[in-house]
Every structure is written in structure tokens, then in C-alpha cells.
Short mmCIF file of C-alpha atoms in Angstrom, two decimals:
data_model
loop_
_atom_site.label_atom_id
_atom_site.label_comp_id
_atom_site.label_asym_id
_atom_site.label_seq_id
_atom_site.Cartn_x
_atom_site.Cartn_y
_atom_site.Cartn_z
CA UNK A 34 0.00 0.00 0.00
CA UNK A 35 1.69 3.21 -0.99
CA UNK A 36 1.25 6.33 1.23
CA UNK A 37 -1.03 8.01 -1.23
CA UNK A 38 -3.43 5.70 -0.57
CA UNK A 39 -2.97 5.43 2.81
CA UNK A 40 -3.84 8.97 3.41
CA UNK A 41 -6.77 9.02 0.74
CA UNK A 42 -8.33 5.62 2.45
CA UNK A 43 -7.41 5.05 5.70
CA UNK A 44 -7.04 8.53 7.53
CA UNK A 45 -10.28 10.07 6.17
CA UNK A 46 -11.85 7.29 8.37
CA UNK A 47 -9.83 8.27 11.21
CA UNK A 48 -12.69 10.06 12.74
CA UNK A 49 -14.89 7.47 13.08
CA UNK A 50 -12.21 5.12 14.33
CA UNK A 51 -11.76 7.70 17.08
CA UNK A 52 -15.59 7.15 18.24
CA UNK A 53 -15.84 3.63 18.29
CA UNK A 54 -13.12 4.03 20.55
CA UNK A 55 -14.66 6.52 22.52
CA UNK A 56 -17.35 5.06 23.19
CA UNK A 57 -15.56 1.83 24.33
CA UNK A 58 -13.20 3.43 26.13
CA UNK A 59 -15.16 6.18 28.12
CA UNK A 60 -12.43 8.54 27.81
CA UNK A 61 -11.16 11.09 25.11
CA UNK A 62 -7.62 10.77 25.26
CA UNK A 63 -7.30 6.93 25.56
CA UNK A 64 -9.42 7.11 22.56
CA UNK A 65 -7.00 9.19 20.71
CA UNK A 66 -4.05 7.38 21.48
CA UNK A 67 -6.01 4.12 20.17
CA UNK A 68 -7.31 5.60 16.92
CA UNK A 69 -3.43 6.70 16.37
CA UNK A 70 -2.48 2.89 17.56
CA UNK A 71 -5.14 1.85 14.66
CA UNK A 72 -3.69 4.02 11.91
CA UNK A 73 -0.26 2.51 12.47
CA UNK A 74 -1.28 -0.54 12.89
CA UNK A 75 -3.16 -0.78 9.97
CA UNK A 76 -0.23 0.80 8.12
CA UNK A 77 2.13 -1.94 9.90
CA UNK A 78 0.05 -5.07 8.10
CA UNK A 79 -0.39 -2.89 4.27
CA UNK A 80 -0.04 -6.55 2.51
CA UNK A 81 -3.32 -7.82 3.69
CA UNK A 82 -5.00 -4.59 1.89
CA UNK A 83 -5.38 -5.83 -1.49
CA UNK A 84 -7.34 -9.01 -0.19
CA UNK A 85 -9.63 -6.75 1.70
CA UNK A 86 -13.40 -6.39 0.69
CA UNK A 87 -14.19 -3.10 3.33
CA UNK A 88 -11.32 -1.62 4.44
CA UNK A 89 -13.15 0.70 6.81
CA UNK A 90 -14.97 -2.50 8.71
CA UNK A 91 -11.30 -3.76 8.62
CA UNK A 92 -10.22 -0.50 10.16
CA UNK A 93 -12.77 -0.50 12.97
CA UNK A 94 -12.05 -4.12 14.02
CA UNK A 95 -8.41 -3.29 14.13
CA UNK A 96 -9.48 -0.58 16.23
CA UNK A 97 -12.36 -2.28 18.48
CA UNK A 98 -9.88 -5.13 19.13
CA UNK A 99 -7.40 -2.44 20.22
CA UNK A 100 -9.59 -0.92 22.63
CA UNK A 101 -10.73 -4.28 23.98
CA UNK A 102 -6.94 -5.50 24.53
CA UNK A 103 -6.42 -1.88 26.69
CA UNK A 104 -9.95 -2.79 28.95
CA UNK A 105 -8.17 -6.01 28.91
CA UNK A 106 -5.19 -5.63 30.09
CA UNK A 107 -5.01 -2.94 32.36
CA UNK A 108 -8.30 -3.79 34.26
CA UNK A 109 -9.87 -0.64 32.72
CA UNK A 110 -11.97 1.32 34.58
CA UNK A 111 -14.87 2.65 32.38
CA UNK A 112 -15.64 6.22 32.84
CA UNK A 113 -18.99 6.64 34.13
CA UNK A 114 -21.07 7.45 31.39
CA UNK A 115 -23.36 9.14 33.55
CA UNK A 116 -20.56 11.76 33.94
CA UNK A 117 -21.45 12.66 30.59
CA UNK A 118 -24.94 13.81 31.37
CA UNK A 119 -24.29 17.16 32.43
CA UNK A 120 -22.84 17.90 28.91
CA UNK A 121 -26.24 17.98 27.41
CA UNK A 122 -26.87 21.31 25.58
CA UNK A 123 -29.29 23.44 27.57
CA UNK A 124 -30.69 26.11 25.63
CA UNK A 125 -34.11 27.06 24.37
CA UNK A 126 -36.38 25.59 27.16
CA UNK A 127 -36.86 26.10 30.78
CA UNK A 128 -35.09 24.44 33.53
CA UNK A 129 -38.19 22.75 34.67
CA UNK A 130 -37.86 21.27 30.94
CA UNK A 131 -34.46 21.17 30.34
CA UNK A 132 -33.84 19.32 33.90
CA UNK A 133 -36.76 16.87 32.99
CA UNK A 134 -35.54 16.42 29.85
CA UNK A 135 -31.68 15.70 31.17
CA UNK A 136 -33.15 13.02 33.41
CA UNK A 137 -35.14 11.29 30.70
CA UNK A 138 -31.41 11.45 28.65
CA UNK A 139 -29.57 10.35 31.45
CA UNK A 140 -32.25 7.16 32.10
CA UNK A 141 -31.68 6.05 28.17
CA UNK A 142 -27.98 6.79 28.18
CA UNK A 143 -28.20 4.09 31.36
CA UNK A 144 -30.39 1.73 29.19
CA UNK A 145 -27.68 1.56 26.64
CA UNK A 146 -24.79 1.85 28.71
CA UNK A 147 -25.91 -1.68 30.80
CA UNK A 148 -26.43 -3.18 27.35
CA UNK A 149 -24.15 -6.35 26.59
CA UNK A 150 -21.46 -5.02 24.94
CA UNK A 151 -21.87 -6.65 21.55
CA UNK A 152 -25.98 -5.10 21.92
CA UNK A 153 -24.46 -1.64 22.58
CA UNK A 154 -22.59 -1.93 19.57
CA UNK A 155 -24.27 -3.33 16.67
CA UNK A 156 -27.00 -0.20 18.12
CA UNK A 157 -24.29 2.27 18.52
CA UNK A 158 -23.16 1.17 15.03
CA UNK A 159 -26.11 0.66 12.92
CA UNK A 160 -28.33 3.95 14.50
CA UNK A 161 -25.35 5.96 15.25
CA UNK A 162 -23.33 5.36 12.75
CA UNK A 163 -25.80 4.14 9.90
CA UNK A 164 -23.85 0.95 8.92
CA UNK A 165 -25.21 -2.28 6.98
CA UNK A 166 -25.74 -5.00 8.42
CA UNK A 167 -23.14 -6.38 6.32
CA UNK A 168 -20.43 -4.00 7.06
CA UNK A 169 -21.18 -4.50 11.01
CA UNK A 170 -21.30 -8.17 10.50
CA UNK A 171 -17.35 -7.37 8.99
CA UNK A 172 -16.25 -5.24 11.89
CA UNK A 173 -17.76 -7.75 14.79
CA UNK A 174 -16.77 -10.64 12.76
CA UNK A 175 -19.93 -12.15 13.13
CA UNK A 176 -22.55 -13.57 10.70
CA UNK A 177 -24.80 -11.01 9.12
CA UNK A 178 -28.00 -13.12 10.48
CA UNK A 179 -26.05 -13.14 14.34
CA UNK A 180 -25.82 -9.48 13.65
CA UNK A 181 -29.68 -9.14 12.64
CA UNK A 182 -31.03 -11.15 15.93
CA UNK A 183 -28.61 -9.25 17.90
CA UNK A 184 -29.99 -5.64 16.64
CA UNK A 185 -33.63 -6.81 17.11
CA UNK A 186 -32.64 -8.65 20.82
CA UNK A 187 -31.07 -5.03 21.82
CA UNK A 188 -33.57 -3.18 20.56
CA UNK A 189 -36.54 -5.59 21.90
CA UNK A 190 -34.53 -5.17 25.64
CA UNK A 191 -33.77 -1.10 24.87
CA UNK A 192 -37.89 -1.09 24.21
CA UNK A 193 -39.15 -2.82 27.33
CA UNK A 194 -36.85 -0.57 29.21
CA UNK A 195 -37.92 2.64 27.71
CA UNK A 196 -41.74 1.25 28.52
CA UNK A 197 -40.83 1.17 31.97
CA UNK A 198 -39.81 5.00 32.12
CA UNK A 199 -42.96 5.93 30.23
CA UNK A 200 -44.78 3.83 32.55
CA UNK A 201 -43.91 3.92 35.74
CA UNK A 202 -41.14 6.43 35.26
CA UNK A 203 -38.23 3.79 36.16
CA UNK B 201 -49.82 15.24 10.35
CA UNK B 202 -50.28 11.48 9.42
CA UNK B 203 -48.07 9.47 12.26
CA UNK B 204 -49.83 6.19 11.22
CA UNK B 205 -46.60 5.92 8.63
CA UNK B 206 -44.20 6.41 11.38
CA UNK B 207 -45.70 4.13 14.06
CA UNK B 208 -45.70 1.55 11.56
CA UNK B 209 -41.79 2.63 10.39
CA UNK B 210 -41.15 2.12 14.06
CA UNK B 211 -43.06 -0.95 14.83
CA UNK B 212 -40.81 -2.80 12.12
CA UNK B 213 -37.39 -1.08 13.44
CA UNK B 214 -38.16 -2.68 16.83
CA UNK B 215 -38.48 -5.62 15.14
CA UNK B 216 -35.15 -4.73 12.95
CA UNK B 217 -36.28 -5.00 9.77
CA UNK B 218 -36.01 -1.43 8.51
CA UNK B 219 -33.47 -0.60 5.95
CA UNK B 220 -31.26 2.15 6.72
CA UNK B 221 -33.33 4.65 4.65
CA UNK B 222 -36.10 4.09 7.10
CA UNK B 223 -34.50 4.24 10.19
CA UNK B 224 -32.90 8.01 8.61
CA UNK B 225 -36.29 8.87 7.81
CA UNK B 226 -37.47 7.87 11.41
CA UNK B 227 -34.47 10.19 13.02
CA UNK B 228 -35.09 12.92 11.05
CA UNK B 229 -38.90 12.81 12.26
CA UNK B 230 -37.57 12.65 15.57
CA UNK B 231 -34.83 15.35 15.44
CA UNK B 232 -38.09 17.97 15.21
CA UNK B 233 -40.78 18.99 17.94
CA UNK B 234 -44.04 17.10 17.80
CA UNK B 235 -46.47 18.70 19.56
CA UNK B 236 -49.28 16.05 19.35
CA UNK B 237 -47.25 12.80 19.17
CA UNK B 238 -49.38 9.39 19.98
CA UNK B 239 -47.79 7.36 23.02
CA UNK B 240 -46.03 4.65 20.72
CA UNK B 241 -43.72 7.52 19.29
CA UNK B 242 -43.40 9.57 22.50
CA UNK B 243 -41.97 5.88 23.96
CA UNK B 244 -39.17 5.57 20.83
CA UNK B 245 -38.50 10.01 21.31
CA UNK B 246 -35.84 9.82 23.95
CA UNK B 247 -33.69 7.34 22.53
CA UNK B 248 -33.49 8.88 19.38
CA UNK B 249 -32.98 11.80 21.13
CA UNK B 250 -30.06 10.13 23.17
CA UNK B 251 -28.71 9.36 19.63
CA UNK B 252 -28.74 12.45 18.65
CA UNK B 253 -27.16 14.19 21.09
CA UNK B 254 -25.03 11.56 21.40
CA UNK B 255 -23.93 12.04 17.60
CA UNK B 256 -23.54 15.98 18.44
CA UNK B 257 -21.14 15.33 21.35
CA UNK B 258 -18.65 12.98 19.54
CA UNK B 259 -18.26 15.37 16.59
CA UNK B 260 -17.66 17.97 19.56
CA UNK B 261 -14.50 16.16 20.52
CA UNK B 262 -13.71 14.85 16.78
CA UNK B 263 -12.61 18.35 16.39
CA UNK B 264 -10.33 18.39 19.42
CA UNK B 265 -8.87 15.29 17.51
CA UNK B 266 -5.34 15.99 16.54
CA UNK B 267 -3.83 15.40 13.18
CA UNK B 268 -2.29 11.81 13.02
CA UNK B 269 1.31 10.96 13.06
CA UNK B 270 1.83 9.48 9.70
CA UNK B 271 4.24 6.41 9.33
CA UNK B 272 7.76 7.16 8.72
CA UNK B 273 7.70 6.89 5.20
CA UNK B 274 5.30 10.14 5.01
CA UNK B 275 8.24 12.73 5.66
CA UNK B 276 11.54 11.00 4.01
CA UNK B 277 14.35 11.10 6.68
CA UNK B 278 16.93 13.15 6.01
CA UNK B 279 20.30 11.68 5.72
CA UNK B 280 22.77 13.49 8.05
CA UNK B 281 26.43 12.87 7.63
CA UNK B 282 27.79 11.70 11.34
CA UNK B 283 31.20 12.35 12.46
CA UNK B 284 33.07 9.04 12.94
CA UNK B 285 34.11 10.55 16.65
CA UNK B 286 30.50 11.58 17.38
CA UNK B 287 29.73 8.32 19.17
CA UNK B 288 32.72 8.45 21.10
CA UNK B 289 31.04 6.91 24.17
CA UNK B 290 30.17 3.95 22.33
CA UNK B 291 33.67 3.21 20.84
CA UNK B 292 34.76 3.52 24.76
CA UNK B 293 32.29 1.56 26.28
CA UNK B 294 33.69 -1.48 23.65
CA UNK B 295 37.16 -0.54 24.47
CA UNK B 296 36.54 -0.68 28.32
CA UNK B 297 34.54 -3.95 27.55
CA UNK B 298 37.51 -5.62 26.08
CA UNK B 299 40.09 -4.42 28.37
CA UNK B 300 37.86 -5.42 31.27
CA UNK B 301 37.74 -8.82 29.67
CA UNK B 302 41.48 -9.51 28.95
CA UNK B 303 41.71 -8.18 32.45
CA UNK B 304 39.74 -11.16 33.36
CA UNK B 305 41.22 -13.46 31.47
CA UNK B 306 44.61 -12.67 32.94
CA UNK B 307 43.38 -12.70 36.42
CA UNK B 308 42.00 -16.22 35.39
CA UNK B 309 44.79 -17.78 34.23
CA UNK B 310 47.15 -16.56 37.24
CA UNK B 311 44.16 -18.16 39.73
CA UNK B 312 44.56 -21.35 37.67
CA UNK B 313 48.37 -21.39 37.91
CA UNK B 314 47.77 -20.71 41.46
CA UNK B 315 45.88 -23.50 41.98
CA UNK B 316 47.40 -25.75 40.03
CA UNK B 317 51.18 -24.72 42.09
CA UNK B 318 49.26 -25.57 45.13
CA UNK B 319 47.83 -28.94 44.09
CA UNK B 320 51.67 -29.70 43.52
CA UNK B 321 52.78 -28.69 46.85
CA UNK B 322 49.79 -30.19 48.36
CA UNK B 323 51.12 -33.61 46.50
CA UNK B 324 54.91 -32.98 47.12
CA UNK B 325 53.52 -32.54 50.79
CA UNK B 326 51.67 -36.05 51.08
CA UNK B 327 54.44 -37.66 49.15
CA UNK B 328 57.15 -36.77 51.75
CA UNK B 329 54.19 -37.51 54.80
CA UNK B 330 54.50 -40.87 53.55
CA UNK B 331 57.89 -41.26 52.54
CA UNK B 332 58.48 -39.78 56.60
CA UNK B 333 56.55 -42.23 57.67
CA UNK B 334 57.91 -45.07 55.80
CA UNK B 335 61.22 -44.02 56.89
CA UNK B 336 60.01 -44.23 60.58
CA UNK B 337 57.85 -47.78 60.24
CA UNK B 338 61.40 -49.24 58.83
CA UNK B 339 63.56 -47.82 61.69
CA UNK B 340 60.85 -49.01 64.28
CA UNK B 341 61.08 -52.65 62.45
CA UNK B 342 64.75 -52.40 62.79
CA UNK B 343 64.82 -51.72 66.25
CA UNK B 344 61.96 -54.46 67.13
CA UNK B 345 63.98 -56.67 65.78
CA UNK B 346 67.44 -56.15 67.42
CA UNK B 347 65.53 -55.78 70.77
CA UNK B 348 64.69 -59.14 70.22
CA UNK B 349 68.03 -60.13 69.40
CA UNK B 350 69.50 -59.02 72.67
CA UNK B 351 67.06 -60.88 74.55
CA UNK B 352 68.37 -64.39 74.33
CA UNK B 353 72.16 -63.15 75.47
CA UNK B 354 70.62 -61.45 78.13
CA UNK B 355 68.89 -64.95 79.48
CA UNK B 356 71.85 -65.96 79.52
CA UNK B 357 73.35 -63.39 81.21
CA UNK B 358 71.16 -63.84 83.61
CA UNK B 359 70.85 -67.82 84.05
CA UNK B 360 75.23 -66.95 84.54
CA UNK B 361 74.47 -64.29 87.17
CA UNK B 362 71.94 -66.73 89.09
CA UNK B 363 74.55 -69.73 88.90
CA UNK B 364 77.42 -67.17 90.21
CA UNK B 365 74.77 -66.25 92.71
CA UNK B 366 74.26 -69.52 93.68
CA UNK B 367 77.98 -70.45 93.54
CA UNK B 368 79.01 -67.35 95.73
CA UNK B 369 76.36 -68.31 98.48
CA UNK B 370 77.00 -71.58 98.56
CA UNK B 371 80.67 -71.03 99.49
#
């Protein structure tokens, strides 16, 4: 792979690489140091590229499995998502709404956040992200029907859970 | 505004089977206000709404990401002529590495001549030891034997003092 192509294919994609490792990781600066990790390593193994199908799924599982091996290995503590709730834009309505409102975020951002892992991502990554099943089923190396039961288990359990705030406010 | 299109968009996402188009169509139905919405969309409105914002806060820190280091071959290195002398410390750490070992080396060969001088003494040592007490087993023999020697003369000595003995008191 020359270098021309490297920086018209690969590092265009570098941005999305950085939030799939964000959002395993927790934590912006991990996630940076990862998506550099990525690039290089991807650059590192250039002879498998011409045998490649999606280079960007290939990409994001170089970089998922990255950011698995640091949770790994160093007994990773997750930052607290809910952290993260405060950070939720607060203009145009009242407190009264905007507080409400930052609860009702912060109870959905839970929802997904106790997800399985492999749930939280094939959501993250298909309504986030807006991927195929296809291309997900290449990044998780998983079957595309494994990736289709798994989207409709996560969203079946993300459902019953959002049905429990609306009813009972939970 | 017709939601009976949406509820059933939304019915078939939980179920996953909308295509991607759909599900874009069903967030950007979601990314507006609906004043009126029936309770099947109001459940579905905060998680699209927590994937929106969600969306808007990683491009937020997508621009704090910094511009990748590129692998080496994206800025050629530039050849820099080194003075020969410039790693001086190397050239004396191997000098200092072989002096220390001939150093060694000397010191041990004169440990093995050392011991090997004092295995001889230790041998010359045991040989004259034995050769001392050779010497002295052969001169105790000798003696033994001309003790015994004198022993038969002296019986007789001795049977010629009792007869003068005997002689003398009898006259």
C-alpha cells in the first residue's frame, strides 16, 4: 500500500475510528491514542490490503480489538457514562424542561450503557453510525444473520426498558 | 400530520427490519418537535434523542482530535552525515569492555596457575608424609627386631648371674 493511498483511504476514516473508541473506552484521550495505535497498525500489516473487501470495517475491528486488549489488560476502569450527562446542551427551554428532559437522557444513556457489549454496539453502530448489516457483520466478525437477531434482541430489551420510564417512570 | 406511517416505520425497526433509509427517515422525524405525538412515538423520542445528542457530542470532541502521526515513510528522513568521533562513548564503552575482559582473562589464568602450584605442593607434601613415615615404620622394624636379638644373650646373662649367685652363696 503506498502512502497516497494510505492517506486518501485510511485517515479520512480516522474520525470514526476515534468514536468507536470513545465510546468503548469512556475517555477522550485513551481514545485518541487508540485511533493513532489503529492508523499505524493498519499501516504496519499494508499486505493484507489488497485481499480486503471493506477496508473501513477492517479499520474499525483493528481498532475495536485495540480498545478491547487496553480494557483487557489494564483492568480498565470505564468512565462513568453518567458523567457525561451534564454535557447535554441546555438552551431554548426552561429548567423545569431542560432538567426533565436531562433526566429522561440520562435514564436512556443508562439503558444503553448496561447493554451487553456486543448489543451496545451493533446499536451504537447501525443507529449511530448508519452501517449495513453487512459492514457491522465485517467489523464484529460475526454472521450477518447473528448481527440481525442481535440488533432486534437489543432493541426488543432497549424497548421494554424505555416502557418502563414511560410507565412507571423507572 | 399522518403518524400512522411512522408508528408503523417504528413498529418494524423494533423488530429490525427497517433498511437504513427508514430508520434516517425515522431520526429525522424525531430530530423535530411534535407537539401532538401518539404514546407509541413519544416511547421511541428519547432514545433517538439520546442518539442524537449523542452524535452531536462525539463530533464535539472529533474536532479536538489531533492530526495523526503518519508512518515514517510520510516525511523521508533526512540523511545526516555523522562524524566518525561523534559516538565516542560507544567506541569507549567497547574498548573498556575488552580491556575489562582480557583483564579477566589474565586474572584467570594466574588463579589457575595458582591453583594448580598448590595442588603440587599439596602432593609434594603427602608424598614426603608418607615417605616420613615409611622411613620411621622401617627404623621401628629395625629396632623391634634387634631388641629381640638381645634378649636371648641377656637370658643368659642372667641364668650366669643366678649360677654365680648360687655359687658365691653356697661357698
Amino acid at each position: 500500500m503506498s502512502l497516497d493511498l494510505f492517506l486518501n483511504q485510511v485517515v479520512p476514516v480516522r474520525q470514526k475510528l476515534f468514536r468507536f473508541a470513545y465510546r468503548l473506552l469512556g475517555n477522550e484521550e485513551d481514545a485518541q491514542d487508540i485511533t493513532q495505535d489503529a492508523l499505524m497498525k493498519v499501516w504496519s500489516q499494508q499486505e493484507k490490503m489488497p485481499e480486503l473487501q471493506n477496508m473501513e470495517a477492517w479499520c474499525m475491528r483493528i481498532t475495536r480489538n485495540l480498545a478491547l486488549d487496553k480494557i483487557k489488560s489494564r483492568k480498565y476502569r470505564l468512565a462513568d457514562e453518567l458523567d457525561r450527562a451534564g454535557e447535554v446542551p441546555s438552551a431554548q427551554h426552561s429548567p423545569h424542561t431542560m432538567a426533565e428532559k436531562n433526566d429522561v437522557m440520562v435514564k436512556v444513556r443508562r439503558i444503553i450503557h448496561e447493554l451487553p457489549e456486543k448489543y451496545r454496539t451493533i446499536i451504537q453502530l447501525r443507529d449511530m453510525d448508519g452501517y449495513s448489516y453487512q459492514e457491522i457483520a465485517d467489523i464484529l466478525e460475526l454472521d450477518m444473520n447473528d448481527v440481525k437477531v442481535n440488533l432486534h434482541r437489543a432493541r426488543k430489551a432497549v424497548r421494554e426498558k424505555l416502557q418502563n420510564i414511560q410507565v412507571y417512570g423507572l | 400530520m399522518d403518524y400512522n406511517h411512522i408508528i408503523a416505520l417504528l413498529d418494524r425497526y423494533w423488530e429490525g427490519e427497517t433498511t437504513l433509509e427508514e430508520e434516517a427517515l425515522l431520526r429525522r422525524f424525531f430530530s423535530e418537535p411534535h407537539a401532538d405525538m401518539p404514546e407509541p412515538l413519544q416511547e421511541a423520542a428519547p432514545l433517538f434523542g439520546f442518539f442524537r445528542e449523542e452524535i452531536e457530542q462525539e463530533q464535539a470532541l472529533e474536532e479536538r482530535l489531533p492530526e495523526p502521526r503518519l508512518p515514517a515513510e510520510a516525511s523521508p528522513a533526512r540523511v545526516v552525515p555523522l562524524s566518525p568521533f561523534r559516538h565516542w562513548m560507544k567506541y569507549a564503552a567497547v574498548l573498556l569492555m575488552a580491556v575489562g575482559m582480557g583483564y579477566a582473562m589474565k586474572q584467570h589464568q594466574r588463579q589457575e596457575t595458582k591453583v594448580h602450584i598448590a595442588e603440587i605442593r599439596q602432593q609434594k607434601e603427602e608424598e614426603e608424609t608418607r615417605m616420613a613415615y615409611l622411613e620411621t615404620k622401617k627404623a621401628l622394624q629395625l629396632l623391634a627386631k634387634n631388641l629381640n636379638k638381645g634378649t636371648e644373650k641377656m637370658q643368659k646373662l642372667a641364668y650366669f648371674n643366678e649360677a654365680t649367685g648360687l655359687i658365691t652363696g653356697t661357698n
